[in-house]
Amino acid sequence: MASRDLDQLLPEVKSMADAMLNECQRQGFKVVVSCTYRSAQEQDALYAQGRTTAGRIVTNARAGQSLHEQRRALDVYPIIHGELADTKTYEGMQAWQKLGFIGKQVGFEWGGDWTMRDYPHFQLRG
Ligand SMILES: [Zn+2]
């Protein structure tokens, strides 16, 4: 089962996630964790989205290629005015940049820096 529980992360990754979320809270910056651990089966279903199933493409990672499966990644969204931050607005992008900065400060690699941007994604390679 896919999870948004931080306890599903490796202990090292969980402490980084805690530090990140604490810093967000300290700044009065609202965020929500949407995913931590994802099984290989769930990763394949996500990869199929926008390719062989409905929806838009959200990942380039097939099963075995995502650090969510290794409990080394989490997805986090900034909340603005009660809604998930939009990357298409200036205010939304400000929030994403702020979140990316905080995540990188605690040591995560940020998907927002990738060529195929994955703004909510934060990971620690093994
Ligand atoms: Zn992710």
PDB file of C-alpha atoms and ligand atoms in Angstrom:
ATOM      1  CA  MET A   1       0.000   0.000   0.000  1.00  0.00           C
ATOM      2  CA  ALA A   2       1.191   3.496  -0.834  1.00  0.00           C
ATOM      3  CA  SER A   3       1.593   5.572   2.261  1.00  0.00           C
ATOM      4  CA  ARG A   4       1.870   9.157   3.411  1.00  0.00           C
ATOM      5  CA  ASP A   5       3.166   7.992   6.789  1.00  0.00           C
ATOM      6  CA  LEU A   6       6.668   9.293   7.573  1.00  0.00           C
ATOM      7  CA  ASP A   7       7.284   6.138   9.609  1.00  0.00           C
ATOM      8  CA  GLN A   8       7.329   4.249   6.300  1.00  0.00           C
ATOM      9  CA  LEU A   9      10.590   6.019   5.388  1.00  0.00           C
ATOM     10  CA  LEU A  10      14.079   4.823   6.317  1.00  0.00           C
ATOM     11  CA  PRO A  11      14.997   6.271   9.759  1.00  0.00           C
ATOM     12  CA  GLU A  12      17.643   8.568   8.233  1.00  0.00           C
ATOM     13  CA  VAL A  13      15.191   9.876   5.649  1.00  0.00           C
ATOM     14  CA  LYS A  14      12.435  10.240   8.232  1.00  0.00           C
ATOM     15  CA  SER A  15      14.604  12.487  10.434  1.00  0.00           C
ATOM     16  CA  MET A  16      15.358  14.691   7.427  1.00  0.00           C
ATOM     17  CA  ALA A  17      11.657  14.837   6.578  1.00  0.00           C
ATOM     18  CA  ASP A  18      10.866  15.750  10.186  1.00  0.00           C
ATOM     19  CA  ALA A  19      13.454  18.541  10.083  1.00  0.00           C
ATOM     20  CA  MET A  20      11.991  19.812   6.822  1.00  0.00           C
ATOM     21  CA  LEU A  21       8.398  19.794   8.069  1.00  0.00           C
ATOM     22  CA  ASN A  22       9.419  21.393  11.383  1.00  0.00           C
ATOM     23  CA  GLU A  23      11.128  24.212   9.525  1.00  0.00           C
ATOM     24  CA  CYS A  24       8.012  24.737   7.383  1.00  0.00           C
ATOM     25  CA  GLN A  25       5.909  24.853  10.537  1.00  0.00           C
ATOM     26  CA  ARG A  26       8.341  27.269  12.213  1.00  0.00           C
ATOM     27  CA  GLN A  27       7.918  29.599   9.237  1.00  0.00           C
ATOM     28  CA  GLY A  28       4.141  29.262   9.316  1.00  0.00           C
ATOM     29  CA  PHE A  29       4.358  27.637   5.881  1.00  0.00           C
ATOM     30  CA  LYS A  30       1.591  25.088   5.336  1.00  0.00           C
ATOM     31  CA  VAL A  31       2.506  21.897   3.492  1.00  0.00           C
ATOM     32  CA  VAL A  32       1.054  18.429   3.062  1.00  0.00           C
ATOM     33  CA  VAL A  33       2.819  15.098   2.533  1.00  0.00           C
ATOM     34  CA  SER A  34       1.083  13.136  -0.228  1.00  0.00           C
ATOM     35  CA  CYS A  35       3.313  10.096  -0.510  1.00  0.00           C
ATOM     36  CA  THR A  36       6.254   8.399   1.165  1.00  0.00           C
ATOM     37  CA  TYR A  37       6.511   4.661   0.439  1.00  0.00           C
ATOM     38  CA  ARG A  38       5.174   3.248  -2.833  1.00  0.00           C
ATOM     39  CA  SER A  39       5.272  -0.425  -3.868  1.00  0.00           C
ATOM     40  CA  ALA A  40       6.708  -1.536  -7.220  1.00  0.00           C
ATOM     41  CA  GLN A  41       3.189  -2.354  -8.386  1.00  0.00           C
ATOM     42  CA  GLU A  42       1.996   1.144  -7.496  1.00  0.00           C
ATOM     43  CA  GLN A  43       4.988   2.685  -9.220  1.00  0.00           C
ATOM     44  CA  ASP A  44       4.135   0.787 -12.414  1.00  0.00           C
ATOM     45  CA  ALA A  45       0.516   1.979 -12.196  1.00  0.00           C
ATOM     46  CA  LEU A  46       1.760   5.547 -11.815  1.00  0.00           C
ATOM     47  CA  TYR A  47       4.121   5.126 -14.775  1.00  0.00           C
ATOM     48  CA  ALA A  48       1.181   3.896 -16.875  1.00  0.00           C
ATOM     49  CA  GLN A  49      -0.793   7.072 -16.055  1.00  0.00           C
ATOM     50  CA  GLY A  50      -0.845   9.339 -19.108  1.00  0.00           C
ATOM     51  CA  ARG A  51       0.712   6.585 -21.235  1.00  0.00           C
ATOM     52  CA  THR A  52      -1.602   3.585 -21.288  1.00  0.00           C
ATOM     53  CA  THR A  53      -4.146   4.817 -18.728  1.00  0.00           C
ATOM     54  CA  ALA A  54      -6.008   8.106 -18.229  1.00  0.00           C
ATOM     55  CA  GLY A  55      -4.516  11.222 -16.736  1.00  0.00           C
ATOM     56  CA  ARG A  56      -1.371  13.251 -17.268  1.00  0.00           C
ATOM     57  CA  ILE A  57       2.168  11.875 -17.120  1.00  0.00           C
ATOM     58  CA  VAL A  58       3.528  12.383 -13.622  1.00  0.00           C
ATOM     59  CA  THR A  59       6.662  10.248 -13.566  1.00  0.00           C
ATOM     60  CA  ASN A  60       9.425   8.897 -15.765  1.00  0.00           C
ATOM     61  CA  ALA A  61      10.261   6.196 -13.250  1.00  0.00           C
ATOM     62  CA  ARG A  62       9.131   2.623 -13.825  1.00  0.00           C
ATOM     63  CA  ALA A  63       9.028   0.051 -11.042  1.00  0.00           C
ATOM     64  CA  GLY A  64      12.516  -0.384  -9.634  1.00  0.00           C
ATOM     65  CA  GLN A  65      13.550   3.151 -10.625  1.00  0.00           C
ATOM     66  CA  SER A  66      11.852   5.237  -7.955  1.00  0.00           C
ATOM     67  CA  LEU A  67      13.361   5.973  -4.567  1.00  0.00           C
ATOM     68  CA  HIS A  68       9.824   5.854  -3.127  1.00  0.00           C
ATOM     69  CA  GLU A  69      10.110   2.078  -3.416  1.00  0.00           C
ATOM     70  CA  GLN A  70      13.318   2.209  -1.366  1.00  0.00           C
ATOM     71  CA  ARG A  71      11.692   4.417   1.302  1.00  0.00           C
ATOM     72  CA  ARG A  72      14.106   7.180   0.372  1.00  0.00           C
ATOM     73  CA  ALA A  73      11.676   9.712  -1.104  1.00  0.00           C
ATOM     74  CA  LEU A  74       8.616  11.719  -0.185  1.00  0.00           C
ATOM     75  CA  ASP A  75       6.266  14.052  -2.040  1.00  0.00           C
ATOM     76  CA  VAL A  76       5.319  17.321  -0.358  1.00  0.00           C
ATOM     77  CA  TYR A  77       2.971  20.078  -1.566  1.00  0.00           C
ATOM     78  CA  PRO A  78       2.769  23.682  -0.349  1.00  0.00           C
ATOM     79  CA  ILE A  79      -0.721  24.868   0.572  1.00  0.00           C
ATOM     80  CA  ILE A  80      -1.771  28.392  -0.381  1.00  0.00           C
ATOM     81  CA  HIS A  81      -5.197  29.752   0.520  1.00  0.00           C
ATOM     82  CA  GLY A  82      -6.268  26.220   1.391  1.00  0.00           C
ATOM     83  CA  GLU A  83      -5.249  24.715  -1.944  1.00  0.00           C
ATOM     84  CA  LEU A  84      -2.212  22.928  -3.387  1.00  0.00           C
ATOM     85  CA  ALA A  85       0.227  25.502  -4.758  1.00  0.00           C
ATOM     86  CA  ASP A  86      -0.049  26.013  -8.514  1.00  0.00           C
ATOM     87  CA  THR A  87       3.204  26.020 -10.514  1.00  0.00           C
ATOM     88  CA  LYS A  88       1.542  28.265 -13.099  1.00  0.00           C
ATOM     89  CA  THR A  89       1.156  31.285 -10.820  1.00  0.00           C
ATOM     90  CA  TYR A  90       3.852  33.573  -9.460  1.00  0.00           C
ATOM     91  CA  GLU A  91       2.650  33.104  -5.893  1.00  0.00           C
ATOM     92  CA  GLY A  92       2.521  29.342  -6.361  1.00  0.00           C
ATOM     93  CA  MET A  93       6.038  29.198  -7.752  1.00  0.00           C
ATOM     94  CA  GLN A  94       7.293  31.312  -4.846  1.00  0.00           C
ATOM     95  CA  ALA A  95       5.899  28.663  -2.503  1.00  0.00           C
ATOM     96  CA  TRP A  96       7.452  25.809  -4.487  1.00  0.00           C
ATOM     97  CA  GLN A  97      10.834  27.538  -4.504  1.00  0.00           C
ATOM     98  CA  LYS A  98      10.597  28.106  -0.784  1.00  0.00           C
ATOM     99  CA  LEU A  99       9.744  24.449  -0.181  1.00  0.00           C
ATOM    100  CA  GLY A 100      12.589  23.328  -2.454  1.00  0.00           C
ATOM    101  CA  PHE A 101      15.014  25.555  -0.567  1.00  0.00           C
ATOM    102  CA  ILE A 102      13.965  24.155   2.808  1.00  0.00           C
ATOM    103  CA  GLY A 103      14.173  20.575   1.546  1.00  0.00           C
ATOM    104  CA  LYS A 104      17.649  21.098   0.124  1.00  0.00           C
ATOM    105  CA  GLN A 105      18.733  22.790   3.345  1.00  0.00           C
ATOM    106  CA  VAL A 106      18.090  19.574   5.263  1.00  0.00           C
ATOM    107  CA  GLY A 107      19.990  17.556   2.628  1.00  0.00           C
ATOM    108  CA  PHE A 108      17.395  16.324   0.142  1.00  0.00           C
ATOM    109  CA  GLU A 109      17.792  16.300  -3.609  1.00  0.00           C
ATOM    110  CA  TRP A 110      14.810  18.197  -5.051  1.00  0.00           C
ATOM    111  CA  GLY A 111      12.844  17.052  -8.103  1.00  0.00           C
ATOM    112  CA  GLY A 112      12.141  20.714  -8.888  1.00  0.00           C
ATOM    113  CA  ASP A 113      15.772  20.973 -10.061  1.00  0.00           C
ATOM    114  CA  TRP A 114      15.433  18.127 -12.571  1.00  0.00           C
ATOM    115  CA  THR A 115      15.011  18.519 -16.324  1.00  0.00           C
ATOM    116  CA  MET A 116      11.633  16.803 -16.086  1.00  0.00           C
ATOM    117  CA  ARG A 117      10.539  18.770 -13.051  1.00  0.00           C
ATOM    118  CA  ASP A 118       8.929  16.886 -10.203  1.00  0.00           C
ATOM    119  CA  TYR A 119       8.263  19.735  -7.782  1.00  0.00           C
ATOM    120  CA  PRO A 120       6.768  17.755  -4.870  1.00  0.00           C
ATOM    121  CA  HIS A 121       9.559  15.182  -4.891  1.00  0.00           C
ATOM    122  CA  PHE A 122      12.383  15.077  -2.321  1.00  0.00           C
ATOM    123  CA  GLN A 123      14.805  12.195  -2.079  1.00  0.00           C
ATOM    124  CA  LEU A 124      18.009  10.913  -0.535  1.00  0.00           C
ATOM    125  CA  ARG A 125      20.064   8.624  -2.739  1.00  0.00           C
ATOM    126  CA  GLY A 126      21.621   5.508  -1.214  1.00  0.00           C
TER     127      GLY A 126
HETATM  128 ZN    ZN B   1       8.062  11.537  -5.627  1.00  0.00          ZN
END
